[in-house]
Amino acid sequence: MYKVFVVDDEPSVIEGLKIMVPWNELGYELCGEASNAQQALARIKELRPHLLISDIRMPQQSGLVLINDARRLDFDMEVIILSGYSDFSYVQEAMRNQVFDYLLKPLDREELIRVLEKIRKKLDDTFL
């Protein structure tokens, strides 16, 4: 099972992800969650997830800064960004941070599952 860490300042988004995705069937386990970037970075260091799913716009520090900081931890981790904003500058910055995908809220369940399946295949190629 691949470990997934979720970061969003909206508790309903985190709860929705828990319910809408058949994590175990897809080969994942939710290993942790956080409501802000600072808390998330400390937990990411500890848990070393294979996949980070993060919002972009959060109080105090953005998800983009979190992703950049997490990339410096020197372990392989894929990233999906969730955002309510289709602002191209966010997409550009996400690309610079080697984000696997950029999904807009409200999330489309089938689209998210397709992305998770693609990431699982990539992780399988990397770790198996």
CSV table of C-alpha atoms in Angstrom, one decimal:
chain,number,residue,atom,x,y,z
A,1,MET,CA,0.0,0.0,0.0
A,2,TYR,CA,1.2,3.5,-0.8
A,3,LYS,CA,0.8,6.2,1.8
A,4,VAL,CA,-1.2,9.3,1.1
A,5,PHE,CA,-1.1,12.6,3.1
A,6,VAL,CA,-3.9,15.2,2.5
A,7,VAL,CA,-3.6,18.9,3.3
A,8,ASP,CA,-6.6,21.3,3.1
A,9,ASP,CA,-7.8,24.0,5.3
A,10,GLU,CA,-11.4,23.0,4.6
A,11,PRO,CA,-12.3,19.9,6.8
A,12,SER,CA,-15.2,19.1,4.4
A,13,VAL,CA,-12.7,18.5,1.6
A,14,ILE,CA,-10.6,16.1,3.7
A,15,GLU,CA,-13.7,14.2,4.8
A,16,GLY,CA,-15.0,14.1,1.3
A,17,LEU,CA,-11.8,12.6,0.0
A,18,LYS,CA,-12.0,9.9,2.7
A,19,ILE,CA,-15.5,9.0,1.6
A,20,MET,CA,-15.4,9.4,-2.2
A,21,VAL,CA,-12.3,7.4,-3.0
A,22,PRO,CA,-11.9,3.6,-2.4
A,23,TRP,CA,-8.4,4.1,-1.2
A,24,ASN,CA,-7.6,0.4,-0.3
A,25,GLU,CA,-9.0,-0.9,-3.5
A,26,LEU,CA,-6.7,1.5,-5.4
A,27,GLY,CA,-3.6,0.4,-3.4
A,28,TYR,CA,-3.4,3.4,-1.0
A,29,GLU,CA,-3.8,4.1,2.6
A,30,LEU,CA,-4.5,7.6,4.1
A,31,CYS,CA,-1.6,8.0,6.5
A,32,GLY,CA,-2.3,11.5,7.7
A,33,GLU,CA,-4.0,14.9,7.2
A,34,ALA,CA,-3.4,18.5,8.1
A,35,SER,CA,-5.3,21.7,7.9
A,36,ASN,CA,-2.2,24.0,7.2
A,37,ALA,CA,1.2,23.8,5.5
A,38,GLN,CA,3.3,24.2,8.6
A,39,GLN,CA,1.6,21.3,10.4
A,40,ALA,CA,1.7,19.2,7.2
A,41,LEU,CA,5.5,19.6,6.6
A,42,ALA,CA,6.3,18.3,10.1
A,43,ARG,CA,4.0,15.3,9.5
A,44,ILE,CA,5.4,14.7,6.0
A,45,LYS,CA,8.9,14.6,7.4
A,46,GLU,CA,7.8,12.0,9.9
A,47,LEU,CA,5.5,9.8,7.7
A,48,ARG,CA,7.3,10.1,4.3
A,49,PRO,CA,4.2,9.5,2.2
A,50,HIS,CA,4.3,8.4,-1.4
A,51,LEU,CA,1.6,10.9,-2.4
A,52,LEU,CA,0.8,14.3,-1.2
A,53,ILE,CA,-2.6,15.8,-2.0
A,54,SER,CA,-2.7,19.5,-1.2
A,55,ASP,CA,-4.8,22.6,-1.6
A,56,ILE,CA,-3.0,25.7,-2.9
A,57,ARG,CA,-4.6,28.6,-1.0
A,58,MET,CA,-4.4,28.1,2.7
A,59,PRO,CA,-4.0,30.6,5.5
A,60,GLN,CA,-0.4,31.6,6.5
A,61,GLN,CA,1.4,29.5,3.8
A,62,SER,CA,0.4,28.3,0.4
A,63,GLY,CA,0.4,24.7,-0.8
A,64,LEU,CA,2.9,25.7,-3.4
A,65,VAL,CA,5.4,26.7,-0.7
A,66,LEU,CA,4.6,23.4,1.2
A,67,ILE,CA,5.3,21.4,-2.0
A,68,ASN,CA,8.6,23.2,-2.6
A,69,ASP,CA,9.7,22.6,1.1
A,70,ALA,CA,8.6,19.0,0.9
A,71,ARG,CA,10.6,18.5,-2.3
A,72,ARG,CA,13.7,19.4,-0.3
A,73,LEU,CA,13.3,16.5,2.1
A,74,ASP,CA,15.0,14.2,-0.4
A,75,PHE,CA,12.6,11.3,-0.9
A,76,ASP,CA,10.4,10.4,-3.8
A,77,MET,CA,6.8,11.7,-3.4
A,78,GLU,CA,4.2,12.4,-6.1
A,79,VAL,CA,1.9,15.4,-5.7
A,80,ILE,CA,-1.7,16.3,-6.7
A,81,ILE,CA,-2.9,19.8,-6.2
A,82,LEU,CA,-6.5,20.5,-5.4
A,83,SER,CA,-7.6,24.1,-6.1
A,84,GLY,CA,-10.7,26.1,-6.5
A,85,TYR,CA,-8.7,28.4,-8.8
A,86,SER,CA,-7.8,27.8,-12.4
A,87,ASP,CA,-5.3,30.7,-12.4
A,88,PHE,CA,-2.6,29.9,-14.9
A,89,SER,CA,0.2,31.3,-12.6
A,90,TYR,CA,-0.7,28.6,-10.1
A,91,VAL,CA,-0.5,25.9,-12.8
A,92,GLN,CA,2.9,27.2,-13.9
A,93,GLU,CA,4.2,27.1,-10.4
A,94,ALA,CA,2.8,23.6,-9.9
A,95,MET,CA,4.6,22.5,-13.1
A,96,ARG,CA,7.9,24.0,-11.8
A,97,ASN,CA,7.4,21.9,-8.7
A,98,GLN,CA,6.9,18.7,-10.7
A,99,VAL,CA,3.3,18.2,-9.6
A,100,PHE,CA,1.7,15.1,-11.2
A,101,ASP,CA,-1.7,16.7,-11.6
A,102,TYR,CA,-3.7,19.9,-10.9
A,103,LEU,CA,-7.4,19.2,-10.1
A,104,LEU,CA,-10.1,21.8,-9.7
A,105,LYS,CA,-12.7,21.8,-6.9
A,106,PRO,CA,-15.3,20.6,-6.8
A,107,LEU,CA,-13.6,17.3,-7.4
A,108,ASP,CA,-14.8,14.9,-10.0
A,109,ARG,CA,-14.6,11.4,-8.4
A,110,GLU,CA,-13.9,9.6,-11.6
A,111,GLU,CA,-11.2,12.0,-12.7
A,112,LEU,CA,-9.5,11.7,-9.3
A,113,ILE,CA,-9.6,7.9,-9.4
A,114,ARG,CA,-8.1,7.9,-12.9
A,115,VAL,CA,-5.2,10.2,-11.7
A,116,LEU,CA,-4.7,7.9,-8.6
A,117,GLU,CA,-4.5,4.9,-10.9
A,118,LYS,CA,-1.9,6.6,-13.1
A,119,ILE,CA,0.2,7.6,-10.0
A,120,ARG,CA,0.0,4.0,-8.6
A,121,LYS,CA,1.4,2.7,-11.9
A,122,LYS,CA,4.2,5.2,-11.7
A,123,LEU,CA,4.9,4.3,-8.1
A,124,ASP,CA,4.9,0.6,-9.0
A,125,ASP,CA,7.5,1.3,-11.6
A,126,THR,CA,9.6,3.2,-9.1
A,127,PHE,CA,9.3,0.9,-6.1
A,128,LEU,CA,8.6,-2.6,-7.4
